[in-house]
Tab-separated table of C-alpha atoms and ligand atoms in Angstrom:
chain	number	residue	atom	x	y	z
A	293	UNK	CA	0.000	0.000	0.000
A	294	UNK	CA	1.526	3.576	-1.121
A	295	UNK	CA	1.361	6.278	1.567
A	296	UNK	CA	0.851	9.957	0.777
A	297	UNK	CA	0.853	12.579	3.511
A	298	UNK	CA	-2.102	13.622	1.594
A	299	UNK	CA	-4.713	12.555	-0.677
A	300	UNK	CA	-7.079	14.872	-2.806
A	301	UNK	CA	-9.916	13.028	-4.544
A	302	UNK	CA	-10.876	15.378	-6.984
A	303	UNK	CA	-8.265	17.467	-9.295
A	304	UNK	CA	-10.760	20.328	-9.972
A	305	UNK	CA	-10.297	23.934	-9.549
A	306	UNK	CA	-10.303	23.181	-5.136
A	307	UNK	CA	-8.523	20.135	-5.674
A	308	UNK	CA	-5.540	21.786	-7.848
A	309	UNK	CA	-5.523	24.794	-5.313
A	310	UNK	CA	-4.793	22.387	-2.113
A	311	UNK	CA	-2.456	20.301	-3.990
A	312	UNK	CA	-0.143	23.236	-4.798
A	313	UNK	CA	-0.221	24.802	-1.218
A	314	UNK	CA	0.040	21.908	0.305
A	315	UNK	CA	3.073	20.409	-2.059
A	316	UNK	CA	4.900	23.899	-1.568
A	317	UNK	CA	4.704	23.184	2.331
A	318	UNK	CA	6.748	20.102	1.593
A	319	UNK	CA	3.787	17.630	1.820
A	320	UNK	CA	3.928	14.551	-0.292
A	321	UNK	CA	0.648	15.115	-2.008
A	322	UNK	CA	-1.648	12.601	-4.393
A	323	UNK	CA	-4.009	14.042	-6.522
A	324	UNK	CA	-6.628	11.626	-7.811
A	325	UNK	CA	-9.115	11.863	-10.365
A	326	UNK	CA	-11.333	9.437	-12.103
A	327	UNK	CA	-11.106	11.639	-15.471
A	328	UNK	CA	-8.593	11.190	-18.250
A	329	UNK	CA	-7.829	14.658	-17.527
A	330	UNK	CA	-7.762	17.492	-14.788
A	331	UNK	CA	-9.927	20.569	-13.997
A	332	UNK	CA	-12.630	19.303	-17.147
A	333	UNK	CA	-14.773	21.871	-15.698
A	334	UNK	CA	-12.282	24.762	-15.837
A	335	UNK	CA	-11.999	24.188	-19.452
A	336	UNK	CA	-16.170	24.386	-20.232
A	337	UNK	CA	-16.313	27.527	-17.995
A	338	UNK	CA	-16.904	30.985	-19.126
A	339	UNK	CA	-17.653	29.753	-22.569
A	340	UNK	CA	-14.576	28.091	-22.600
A	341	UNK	CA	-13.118	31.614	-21.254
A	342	UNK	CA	-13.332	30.631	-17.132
A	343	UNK	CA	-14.638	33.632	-15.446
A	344	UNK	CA	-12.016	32.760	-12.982
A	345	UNK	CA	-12.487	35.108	-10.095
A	346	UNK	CA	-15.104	38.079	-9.198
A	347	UNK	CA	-13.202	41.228	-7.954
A	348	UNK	CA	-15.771	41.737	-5.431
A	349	UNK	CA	-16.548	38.137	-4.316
A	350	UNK	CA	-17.449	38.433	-0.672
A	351	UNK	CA	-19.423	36.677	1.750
A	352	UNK	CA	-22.986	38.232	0.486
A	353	UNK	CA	-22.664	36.490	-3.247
A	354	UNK	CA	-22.815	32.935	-1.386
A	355	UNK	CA	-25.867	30.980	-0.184
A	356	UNK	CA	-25.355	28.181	2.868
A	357	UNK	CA	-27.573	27.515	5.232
A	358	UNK	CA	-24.324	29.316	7.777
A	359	UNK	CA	-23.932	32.329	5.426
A	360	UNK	CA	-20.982	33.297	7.691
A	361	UNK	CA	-19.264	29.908	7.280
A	362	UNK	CA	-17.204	31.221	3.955
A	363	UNK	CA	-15.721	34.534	5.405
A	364	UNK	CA	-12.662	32.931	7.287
A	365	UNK	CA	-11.373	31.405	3.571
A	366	UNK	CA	-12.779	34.343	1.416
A	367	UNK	CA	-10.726	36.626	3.590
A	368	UNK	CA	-7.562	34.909	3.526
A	369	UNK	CA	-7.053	33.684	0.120
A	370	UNK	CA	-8.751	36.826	-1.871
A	371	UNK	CA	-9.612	37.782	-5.781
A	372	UNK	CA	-6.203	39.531	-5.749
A	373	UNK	CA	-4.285	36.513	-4.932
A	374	UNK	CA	-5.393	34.502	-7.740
A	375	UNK	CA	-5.419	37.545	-9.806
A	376	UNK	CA	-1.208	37.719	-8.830
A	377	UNK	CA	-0.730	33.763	-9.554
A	378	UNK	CA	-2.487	34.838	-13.358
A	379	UNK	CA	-0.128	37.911	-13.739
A	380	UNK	CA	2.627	35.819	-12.494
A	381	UNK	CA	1.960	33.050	-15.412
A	382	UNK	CA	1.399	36.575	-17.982
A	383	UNK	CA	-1.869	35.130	-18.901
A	384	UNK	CA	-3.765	37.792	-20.434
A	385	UNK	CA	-7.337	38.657	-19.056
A	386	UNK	CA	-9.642	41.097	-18.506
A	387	UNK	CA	-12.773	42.202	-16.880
A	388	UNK	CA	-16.215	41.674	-19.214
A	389	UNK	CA	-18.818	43.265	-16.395
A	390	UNK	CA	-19.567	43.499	-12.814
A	391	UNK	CA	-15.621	42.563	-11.683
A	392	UNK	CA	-16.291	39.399	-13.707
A	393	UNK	CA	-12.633	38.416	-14.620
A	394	UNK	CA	-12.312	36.101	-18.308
A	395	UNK	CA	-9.201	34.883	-19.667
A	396	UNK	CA	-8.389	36.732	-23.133
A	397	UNK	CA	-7.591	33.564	-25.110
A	398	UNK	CA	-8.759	29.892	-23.061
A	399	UNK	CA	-9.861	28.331	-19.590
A	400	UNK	CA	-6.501	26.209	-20.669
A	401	UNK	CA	-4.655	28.776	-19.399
A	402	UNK	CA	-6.216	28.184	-16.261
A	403	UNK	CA	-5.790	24.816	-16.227
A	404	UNK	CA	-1.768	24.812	-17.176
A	405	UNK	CA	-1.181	26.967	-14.702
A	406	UNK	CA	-2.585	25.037	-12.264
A	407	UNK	CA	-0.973	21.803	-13.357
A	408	UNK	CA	2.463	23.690	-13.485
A	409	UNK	CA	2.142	25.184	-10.166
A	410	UNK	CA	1.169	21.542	-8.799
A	411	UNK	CA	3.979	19.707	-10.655
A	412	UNK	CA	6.401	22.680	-8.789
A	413	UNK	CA	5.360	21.910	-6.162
A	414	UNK	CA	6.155	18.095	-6.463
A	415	UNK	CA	2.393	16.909	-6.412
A	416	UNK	CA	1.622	13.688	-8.122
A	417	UNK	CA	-1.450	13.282	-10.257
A	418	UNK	CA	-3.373	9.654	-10.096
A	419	UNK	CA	-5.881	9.967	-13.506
A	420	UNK	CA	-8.425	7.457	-14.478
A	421	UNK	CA	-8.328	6.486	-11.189
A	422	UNK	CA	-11.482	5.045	-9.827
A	423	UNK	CA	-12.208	5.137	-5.912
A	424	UNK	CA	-13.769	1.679	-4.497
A	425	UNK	CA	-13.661	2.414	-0.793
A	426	UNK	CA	-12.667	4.994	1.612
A	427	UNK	CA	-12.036	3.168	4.980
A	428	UNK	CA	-9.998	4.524	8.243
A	429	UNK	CA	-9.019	1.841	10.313
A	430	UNK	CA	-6.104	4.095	11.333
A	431	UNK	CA	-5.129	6.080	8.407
A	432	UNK	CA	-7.195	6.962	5.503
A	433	UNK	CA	-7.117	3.570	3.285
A	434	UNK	CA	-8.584	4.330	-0.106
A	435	UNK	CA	-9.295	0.981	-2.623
A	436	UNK	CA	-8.251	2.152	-6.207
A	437	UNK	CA	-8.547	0.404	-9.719
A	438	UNK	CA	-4.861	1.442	-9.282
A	439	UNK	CA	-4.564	-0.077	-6.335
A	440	UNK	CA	-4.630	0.832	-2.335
A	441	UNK	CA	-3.220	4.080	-1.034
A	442	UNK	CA	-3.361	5.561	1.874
A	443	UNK	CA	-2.831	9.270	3.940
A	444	UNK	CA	-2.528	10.909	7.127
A	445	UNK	CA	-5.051	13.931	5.325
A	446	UNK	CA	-7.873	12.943	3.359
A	447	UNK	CA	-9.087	15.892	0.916
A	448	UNK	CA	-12.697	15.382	-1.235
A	449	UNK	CA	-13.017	17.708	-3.496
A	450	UNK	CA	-15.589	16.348	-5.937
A	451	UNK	CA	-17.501	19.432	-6.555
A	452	UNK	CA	-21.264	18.836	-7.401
A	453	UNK	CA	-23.271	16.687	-9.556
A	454	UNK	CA	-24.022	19.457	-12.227
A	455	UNK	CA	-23.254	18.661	-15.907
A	456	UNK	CA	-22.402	14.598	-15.181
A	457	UNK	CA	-20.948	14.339	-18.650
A	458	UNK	CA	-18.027	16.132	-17.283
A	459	UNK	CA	-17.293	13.540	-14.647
A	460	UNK	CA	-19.498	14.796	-11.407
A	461	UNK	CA	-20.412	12.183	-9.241
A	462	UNK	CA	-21.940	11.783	-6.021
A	463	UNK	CA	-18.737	10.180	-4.296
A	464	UNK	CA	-18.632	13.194	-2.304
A	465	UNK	CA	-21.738	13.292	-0.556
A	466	UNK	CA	-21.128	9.214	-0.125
A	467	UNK	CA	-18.034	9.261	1.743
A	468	UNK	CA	-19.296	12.603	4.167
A	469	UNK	CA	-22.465	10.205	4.998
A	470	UNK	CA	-20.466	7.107	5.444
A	471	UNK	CA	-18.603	9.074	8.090
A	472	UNK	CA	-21.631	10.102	9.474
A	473	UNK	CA	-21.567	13.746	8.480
A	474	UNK	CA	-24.730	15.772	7.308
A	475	UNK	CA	-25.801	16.902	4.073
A	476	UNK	CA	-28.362	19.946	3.199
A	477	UNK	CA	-29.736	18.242	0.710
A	478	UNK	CA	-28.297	18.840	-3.166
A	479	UNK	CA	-30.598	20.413	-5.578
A	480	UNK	CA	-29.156	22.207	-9.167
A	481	UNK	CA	-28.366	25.969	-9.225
A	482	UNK	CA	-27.968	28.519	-11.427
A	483	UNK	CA	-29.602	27.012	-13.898
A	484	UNK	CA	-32.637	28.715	-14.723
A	485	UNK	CA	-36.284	28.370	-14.789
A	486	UNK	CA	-38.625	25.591	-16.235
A	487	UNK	CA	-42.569	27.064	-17.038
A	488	UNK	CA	-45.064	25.402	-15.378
A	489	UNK	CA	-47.213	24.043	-18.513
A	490	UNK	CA	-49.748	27.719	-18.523
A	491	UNK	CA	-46.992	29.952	-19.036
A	492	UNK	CA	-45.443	27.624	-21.501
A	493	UNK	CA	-48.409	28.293	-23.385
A	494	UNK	CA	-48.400	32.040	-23.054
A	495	UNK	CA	-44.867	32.635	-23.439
A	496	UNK	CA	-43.544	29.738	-26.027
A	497	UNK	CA	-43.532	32.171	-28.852
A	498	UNK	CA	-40.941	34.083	-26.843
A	499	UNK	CA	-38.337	32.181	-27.856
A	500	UNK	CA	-34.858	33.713	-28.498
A	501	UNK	CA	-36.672	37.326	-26.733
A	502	UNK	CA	-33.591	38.514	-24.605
A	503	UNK	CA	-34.802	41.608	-22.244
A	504	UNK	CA	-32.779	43.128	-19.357
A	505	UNK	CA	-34.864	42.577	-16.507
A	506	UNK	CA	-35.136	42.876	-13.023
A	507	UNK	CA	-36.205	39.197	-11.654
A	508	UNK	CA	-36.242	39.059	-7.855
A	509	UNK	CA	-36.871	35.517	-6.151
A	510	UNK	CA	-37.109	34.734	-2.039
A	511	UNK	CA	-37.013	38.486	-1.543
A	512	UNK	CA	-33.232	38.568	-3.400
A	513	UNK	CA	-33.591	40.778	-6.918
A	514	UNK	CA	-30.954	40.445	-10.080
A	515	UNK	CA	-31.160	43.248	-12.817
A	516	UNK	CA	-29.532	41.691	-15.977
A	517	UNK	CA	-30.426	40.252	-18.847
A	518	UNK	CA	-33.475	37.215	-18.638
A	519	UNK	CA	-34.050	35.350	-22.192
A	520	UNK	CA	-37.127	33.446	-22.904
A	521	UNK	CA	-36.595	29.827	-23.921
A	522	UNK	CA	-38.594	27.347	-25.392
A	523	UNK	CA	-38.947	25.725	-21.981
A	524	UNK	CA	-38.452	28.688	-19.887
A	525	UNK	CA	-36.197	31.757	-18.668
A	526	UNK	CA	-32.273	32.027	-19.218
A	527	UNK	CA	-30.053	34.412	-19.005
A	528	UNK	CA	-27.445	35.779	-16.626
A	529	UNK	CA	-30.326	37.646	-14.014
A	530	UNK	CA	-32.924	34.268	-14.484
A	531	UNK	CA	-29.918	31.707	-13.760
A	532	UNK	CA	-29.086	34.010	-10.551
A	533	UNK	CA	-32.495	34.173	-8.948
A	534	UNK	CA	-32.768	30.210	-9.683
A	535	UNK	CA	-30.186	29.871	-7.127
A	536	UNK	CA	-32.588	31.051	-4.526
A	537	UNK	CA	-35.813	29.306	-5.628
A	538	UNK	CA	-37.228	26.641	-3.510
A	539	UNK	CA	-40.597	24.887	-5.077
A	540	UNK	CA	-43.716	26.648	-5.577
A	541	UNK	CA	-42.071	30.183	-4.833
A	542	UNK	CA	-43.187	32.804	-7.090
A	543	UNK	CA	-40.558	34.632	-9.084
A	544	UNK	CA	-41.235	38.241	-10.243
A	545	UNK	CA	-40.068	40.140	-13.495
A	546	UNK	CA	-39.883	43.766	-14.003
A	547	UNK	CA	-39.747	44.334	-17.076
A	548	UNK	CA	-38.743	47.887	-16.806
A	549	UNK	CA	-36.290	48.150	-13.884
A	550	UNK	CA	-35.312	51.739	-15.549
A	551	UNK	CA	-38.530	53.186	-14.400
A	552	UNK	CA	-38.962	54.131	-10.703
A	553	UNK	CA	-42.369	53.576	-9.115
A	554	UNK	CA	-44.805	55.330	-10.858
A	555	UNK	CA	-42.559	56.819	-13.617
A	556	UNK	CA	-43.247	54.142	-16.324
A	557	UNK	CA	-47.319	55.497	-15.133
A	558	UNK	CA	-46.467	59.142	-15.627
A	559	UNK	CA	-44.658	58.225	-18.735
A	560	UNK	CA	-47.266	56.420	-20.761
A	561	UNK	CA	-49.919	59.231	-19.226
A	562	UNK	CA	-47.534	61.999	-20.884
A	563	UNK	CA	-47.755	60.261	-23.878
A	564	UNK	CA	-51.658	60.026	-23.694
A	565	UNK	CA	-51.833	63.906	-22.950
A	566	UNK	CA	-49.519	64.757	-25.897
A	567	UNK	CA	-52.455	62.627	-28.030
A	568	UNK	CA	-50.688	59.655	-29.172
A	569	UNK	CA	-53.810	57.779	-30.888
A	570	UNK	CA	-51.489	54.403	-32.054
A	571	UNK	CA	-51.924	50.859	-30.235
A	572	UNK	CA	-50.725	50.684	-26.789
A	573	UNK	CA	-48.605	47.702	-28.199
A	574	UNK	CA	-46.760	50.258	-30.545
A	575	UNK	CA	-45.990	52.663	-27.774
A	576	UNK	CA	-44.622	49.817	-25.692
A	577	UNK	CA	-42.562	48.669	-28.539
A	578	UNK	CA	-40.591	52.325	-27.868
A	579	UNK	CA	-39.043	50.618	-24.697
A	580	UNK	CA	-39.168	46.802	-25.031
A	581	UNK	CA	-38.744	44.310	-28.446
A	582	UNK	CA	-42.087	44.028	-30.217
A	583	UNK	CA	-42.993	40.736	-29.795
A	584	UNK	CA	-42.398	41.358	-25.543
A	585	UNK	CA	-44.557	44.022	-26.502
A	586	UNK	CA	-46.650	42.735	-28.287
A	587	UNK	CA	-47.145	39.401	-25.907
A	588	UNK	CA	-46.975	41.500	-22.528
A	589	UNK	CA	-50.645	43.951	-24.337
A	590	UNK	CA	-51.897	40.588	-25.395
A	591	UNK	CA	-51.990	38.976	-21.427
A	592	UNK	CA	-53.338	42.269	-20.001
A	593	UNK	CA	-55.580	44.665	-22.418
A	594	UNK	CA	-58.208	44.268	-24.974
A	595	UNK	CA	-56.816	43.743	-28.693
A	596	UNK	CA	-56.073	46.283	-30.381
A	597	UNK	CA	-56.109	48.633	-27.419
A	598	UNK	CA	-55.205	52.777	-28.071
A	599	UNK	CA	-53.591	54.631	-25.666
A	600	UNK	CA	-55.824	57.474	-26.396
A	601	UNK	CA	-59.315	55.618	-25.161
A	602	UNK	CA	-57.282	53.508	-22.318
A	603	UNK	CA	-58.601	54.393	-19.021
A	604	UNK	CA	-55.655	56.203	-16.447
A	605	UNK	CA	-56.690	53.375	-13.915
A	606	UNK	CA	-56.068	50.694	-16.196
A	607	UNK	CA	-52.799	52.357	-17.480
A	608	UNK	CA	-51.731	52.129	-13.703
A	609	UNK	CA	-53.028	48.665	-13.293
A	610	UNK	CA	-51.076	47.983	-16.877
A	611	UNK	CA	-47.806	49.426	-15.381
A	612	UNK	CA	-48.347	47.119	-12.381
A	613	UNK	CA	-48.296	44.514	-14.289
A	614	UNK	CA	-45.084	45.222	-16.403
A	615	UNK	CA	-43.270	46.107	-13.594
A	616	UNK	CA	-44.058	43.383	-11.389
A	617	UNK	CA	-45.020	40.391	-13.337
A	618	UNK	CA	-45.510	37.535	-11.091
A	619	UNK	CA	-44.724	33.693	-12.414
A	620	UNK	CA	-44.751	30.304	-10.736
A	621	UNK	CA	-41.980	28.096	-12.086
A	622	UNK	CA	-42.649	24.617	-12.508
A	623	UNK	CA	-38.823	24.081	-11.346
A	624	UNK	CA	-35.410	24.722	-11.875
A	625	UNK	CA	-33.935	23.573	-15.674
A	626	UNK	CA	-31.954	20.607	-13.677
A	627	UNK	CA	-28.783	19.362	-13.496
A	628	UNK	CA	-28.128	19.116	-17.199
A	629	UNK	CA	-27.983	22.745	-16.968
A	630	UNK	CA	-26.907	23.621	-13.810
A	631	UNK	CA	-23.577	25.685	-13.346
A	632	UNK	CA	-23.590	24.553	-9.727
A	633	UNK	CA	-25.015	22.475	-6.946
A	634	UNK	CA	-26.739	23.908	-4.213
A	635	UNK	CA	-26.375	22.414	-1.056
A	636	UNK	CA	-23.769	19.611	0.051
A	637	UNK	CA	-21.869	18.660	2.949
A	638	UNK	CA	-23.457	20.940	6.198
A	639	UNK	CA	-20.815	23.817	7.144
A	640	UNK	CA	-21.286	22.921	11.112
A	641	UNK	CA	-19.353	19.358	10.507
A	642	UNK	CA	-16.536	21.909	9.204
A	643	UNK	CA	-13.911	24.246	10.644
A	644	UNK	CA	-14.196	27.340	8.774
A	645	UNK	CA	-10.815	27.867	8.724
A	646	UNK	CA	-9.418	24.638	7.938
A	647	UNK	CA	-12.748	22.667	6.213
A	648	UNK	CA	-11.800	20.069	8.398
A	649	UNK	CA	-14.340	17.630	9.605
A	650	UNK	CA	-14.867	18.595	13.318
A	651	UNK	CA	-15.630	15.141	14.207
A	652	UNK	CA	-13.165	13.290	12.092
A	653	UNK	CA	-9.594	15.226	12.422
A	654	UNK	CA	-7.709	14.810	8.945
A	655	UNK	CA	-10.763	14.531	6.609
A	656	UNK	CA	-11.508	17.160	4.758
A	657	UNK	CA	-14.286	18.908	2.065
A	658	UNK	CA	-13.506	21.827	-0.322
A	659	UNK	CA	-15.186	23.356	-2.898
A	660	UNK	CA	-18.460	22.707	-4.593
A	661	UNK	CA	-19.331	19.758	-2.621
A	662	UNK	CA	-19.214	21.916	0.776
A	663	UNK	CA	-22.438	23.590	1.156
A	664	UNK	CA	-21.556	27.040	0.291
A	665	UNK	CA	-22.616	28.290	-3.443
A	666	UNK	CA	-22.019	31.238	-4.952
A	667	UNK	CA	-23.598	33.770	-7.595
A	668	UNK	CA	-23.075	33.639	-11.482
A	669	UNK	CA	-19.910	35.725	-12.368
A	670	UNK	CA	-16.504	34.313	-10.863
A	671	UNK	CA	-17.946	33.272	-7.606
A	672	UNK	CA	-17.940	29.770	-7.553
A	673	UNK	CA	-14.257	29.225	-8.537
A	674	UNK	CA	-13.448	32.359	-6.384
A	675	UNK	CA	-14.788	29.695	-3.334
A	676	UNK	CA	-12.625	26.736	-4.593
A	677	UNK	CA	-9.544	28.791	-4.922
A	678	UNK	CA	-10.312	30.023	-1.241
A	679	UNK	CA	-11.193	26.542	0.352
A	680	UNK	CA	-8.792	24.526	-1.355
A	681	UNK	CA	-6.150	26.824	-0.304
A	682	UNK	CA	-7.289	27.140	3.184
A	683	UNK	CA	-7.239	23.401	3.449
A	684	UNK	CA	-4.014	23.095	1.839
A	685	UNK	CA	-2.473	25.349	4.697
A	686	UNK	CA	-2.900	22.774	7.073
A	687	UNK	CA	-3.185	19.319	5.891
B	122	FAD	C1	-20.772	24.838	-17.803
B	122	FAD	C2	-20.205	25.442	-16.541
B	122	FAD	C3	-19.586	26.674	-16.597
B	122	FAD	C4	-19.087	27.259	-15.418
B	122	FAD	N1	-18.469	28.469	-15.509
B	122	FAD	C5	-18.006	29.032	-14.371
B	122	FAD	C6	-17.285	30.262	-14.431
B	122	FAD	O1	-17.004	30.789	-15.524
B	122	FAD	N2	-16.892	30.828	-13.252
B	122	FAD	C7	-17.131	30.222	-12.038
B	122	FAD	O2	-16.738	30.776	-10.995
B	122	FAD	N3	-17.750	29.035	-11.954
B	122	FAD	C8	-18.174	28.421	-13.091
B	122	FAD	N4	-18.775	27.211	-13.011
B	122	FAD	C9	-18.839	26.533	-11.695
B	122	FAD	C10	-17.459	25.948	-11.384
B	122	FAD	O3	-17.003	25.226	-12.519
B	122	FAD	C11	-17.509	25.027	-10.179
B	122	FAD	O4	-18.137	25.640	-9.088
B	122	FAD	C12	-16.083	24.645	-9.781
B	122	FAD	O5	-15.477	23.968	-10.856
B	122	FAD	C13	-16.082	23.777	-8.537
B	122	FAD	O6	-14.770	23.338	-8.319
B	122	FAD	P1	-14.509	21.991	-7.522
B	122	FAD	O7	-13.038	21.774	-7.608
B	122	FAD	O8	-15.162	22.041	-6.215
B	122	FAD	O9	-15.285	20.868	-8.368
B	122	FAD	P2	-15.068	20.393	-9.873
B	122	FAD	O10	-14.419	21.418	-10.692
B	122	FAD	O11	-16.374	19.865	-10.303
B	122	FAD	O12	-14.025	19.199	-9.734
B	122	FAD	C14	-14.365	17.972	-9.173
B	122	FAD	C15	-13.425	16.923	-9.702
B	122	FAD	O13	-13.701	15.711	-9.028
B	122	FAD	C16	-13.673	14.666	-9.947
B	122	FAD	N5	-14.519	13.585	-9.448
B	122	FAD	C17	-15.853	13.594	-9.278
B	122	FAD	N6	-16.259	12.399	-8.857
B	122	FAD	C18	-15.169	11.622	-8.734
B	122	FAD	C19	-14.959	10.273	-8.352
B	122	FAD	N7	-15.981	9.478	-8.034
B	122	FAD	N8	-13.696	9.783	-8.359
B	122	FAD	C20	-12.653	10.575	-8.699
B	122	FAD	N9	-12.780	11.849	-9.093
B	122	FAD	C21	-14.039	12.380	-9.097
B	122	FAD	C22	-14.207	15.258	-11.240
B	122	FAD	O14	-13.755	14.509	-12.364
B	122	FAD	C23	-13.613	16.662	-11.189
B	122	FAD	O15	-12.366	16.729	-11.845
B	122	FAD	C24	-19.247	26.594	-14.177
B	122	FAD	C25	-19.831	25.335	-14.130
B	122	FAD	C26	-20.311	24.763	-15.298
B	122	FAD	C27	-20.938	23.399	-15.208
């Protein structure tokens, strides 16, 4: 049986991260992955670009049931300090929107980076490998199809079960209950909403419509783009609210987050006033595509409607609408489409400054398959650069 001070199942973005911080404290380090190849999901991020880091991740652009519990890491291993390790390796980047950080040419720079920085620091990768059994008799003692290994530290970092074509697989979750440990339960994230089979009707001529939006979901609002799908809503400020749905919440669009209260009302009452006789449709088609236009007159108002013979009441009650339009998703699109996992191993079995297991000292969970999940935009890696490294201080 080989023994490595420590083990990483898991050679993903949190999985690189410990190995190289804990290789360049002189650990002898194993990093295993089923895969024929590391960090798969690095390469598919950011459109193949990995939005990398967010240069204002903090604590509020998570969701855990302990919203607290990712501070310690965020705070200690920061935005900057991947930003430095990029800069170091001259990989050109730069920021698209909202401090979201994109590689200039490939998420491959990412990934050779990573590998380099692991290899310097003398970590050895295991690939292909496939994990039968995790068992501590003493030390960890981990069954491989390339045969047994053990470690003092045992690291999972098998991130979530979104997109399983890419290799996720539940292995995490199975060796945190086998040890007794709790999971919130996993559900997919950031992945949009599915219409419940009414709105399908009413809105599956929308397809391709891309409007920017305010959607706000469990009281937490988004203002960026939402795009209608044949199935449902996409788009950068749909996939965020997803993250906060739980079934049968309502989610609720404005359509016209420009307008304050009661301007969009003064504004289509100017334009009465001033004697605009077309179709309300047309005048609506002055601040949103015509077929949301056209679709959004068709739900609310009589066809053909004028401005000119519209009552002012049911121009406010119209306004209302737009600006506040209330849906019930039928769910979430699912893990086929899922950027993340919500959910995963409970943040009270952890240290938040080490991720070690309180209960079992020298196992530990990083990344996505710890229960802390971040926004759309750099956040998610942001957390797996921050946990991994944290763990890799100390294991
Ligand atoms: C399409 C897509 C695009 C994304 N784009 C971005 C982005 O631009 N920015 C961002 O911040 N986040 C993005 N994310 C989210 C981000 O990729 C993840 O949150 C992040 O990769 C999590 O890192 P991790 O190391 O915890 O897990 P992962 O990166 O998922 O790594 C887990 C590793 O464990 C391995 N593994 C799993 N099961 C086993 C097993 N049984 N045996 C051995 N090995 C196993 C897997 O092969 C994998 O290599 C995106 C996600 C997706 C799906």
């Amino acid at each position: 049986m080989k023994f490595f001070d420590v083990i990483i199942i898991g050679a993903g973005g949190a999985g690189l991260m410990c190995a190289i911080e804990a290789g360049r404290r002189g650990r002898q380090v194993a990093l295993l992955d089923h895969g024929a190849k590391v960090g798969a999901k690095i390469f598919i991020s950011g459109g193949g670009r990995c939005n990398f880091t967010n240069l204002d991740a903090g604590p509020g652009n998570y969701v855990s049931q302990n919203p607290h519990f990712c501070k310690s890491a965020l705070s200690r291993y920061k935005p900057s300090d991947f930003i430095q390790m990029v800069r170091d390796h001259r990989i050109p980047f730069h920021e698209k929107k909202l401090g979201q950080l994109f590689c200039d040419r490939s998420a491959a720079d990412i990934v050779e980076m990573l590998v380099s920085e692991c290899e310097k620091a003398g970590a050895r990768f295991l690939l292909n490998c496939h994990v039968q059994k995790v068992e501590k008799p003493g030390a960890f003692q981990i069954q491989t199809s390339q045969g047994d290994l053990s470690c003092g530290s045992l690291v999972v970092a098998t991130g979530g079960l979104s997109i399983p074509k890419v290799g996720a697989t539940d292995l995490g979750y199975r060796v945190a209950r086998q040890f007794g440990l709790q999971i919130v339960e996993p559900s997919p994230a950031l992945d949009g909403f599915r219409f419940n089979e009414k709105d399908l009707k009413r809105f599956g001529d929308l397809t391709g419509v891309s409007v920017e939006c305010q959607v706000t979901c469990n009281g937490v609002s988004f203002r960026e783009n939402v795009l209608f799908t044949h199935a449902g809503l996409s788009g950068p400020a749909a996939l965020q609210a997803s993250l906060y749905w739980h079934p049968g919440m309502p989610v609720e669009l404005d359509f016209l987050p420009t307008f304050g209260p009661q301007a969009l009302e003064k504004w289509f009452r100017k334009k009465k006033e001033k004697g605009v006789k077309s179709e309300v449709k047309t005048v609506l088609g002055e601040l949103l595509s015509k077929r949301l236009a056209e679709k959004l007159c068709e739900l609310d108002l009589p066809a053909h409607a004028h401005l000119a013979s519209l009552p002012d009441k049911k121009i406010g009650d119209f306004c209302g609408h737009l600006q506040s339009f209330t849906l019930t998703p039928a769910s979430t699109m699912g893990y086929g489409k899922a950027e993340v996992t919500r959910g995963g191993v409970d943040t009270d079995e952890l240290s938040s400054k080490t991720l070690e297991c309180k209960r079992l000292p020298g196992l530990y969970f990083i990344g996505e398959v710890v229960d802390v999940t971040g926004w759309l935009g750099g956040f998610n890696f942001q957390w797996a650069w921050s946990s991994g490294w944290a763990a890799g201080q100390v294991v």
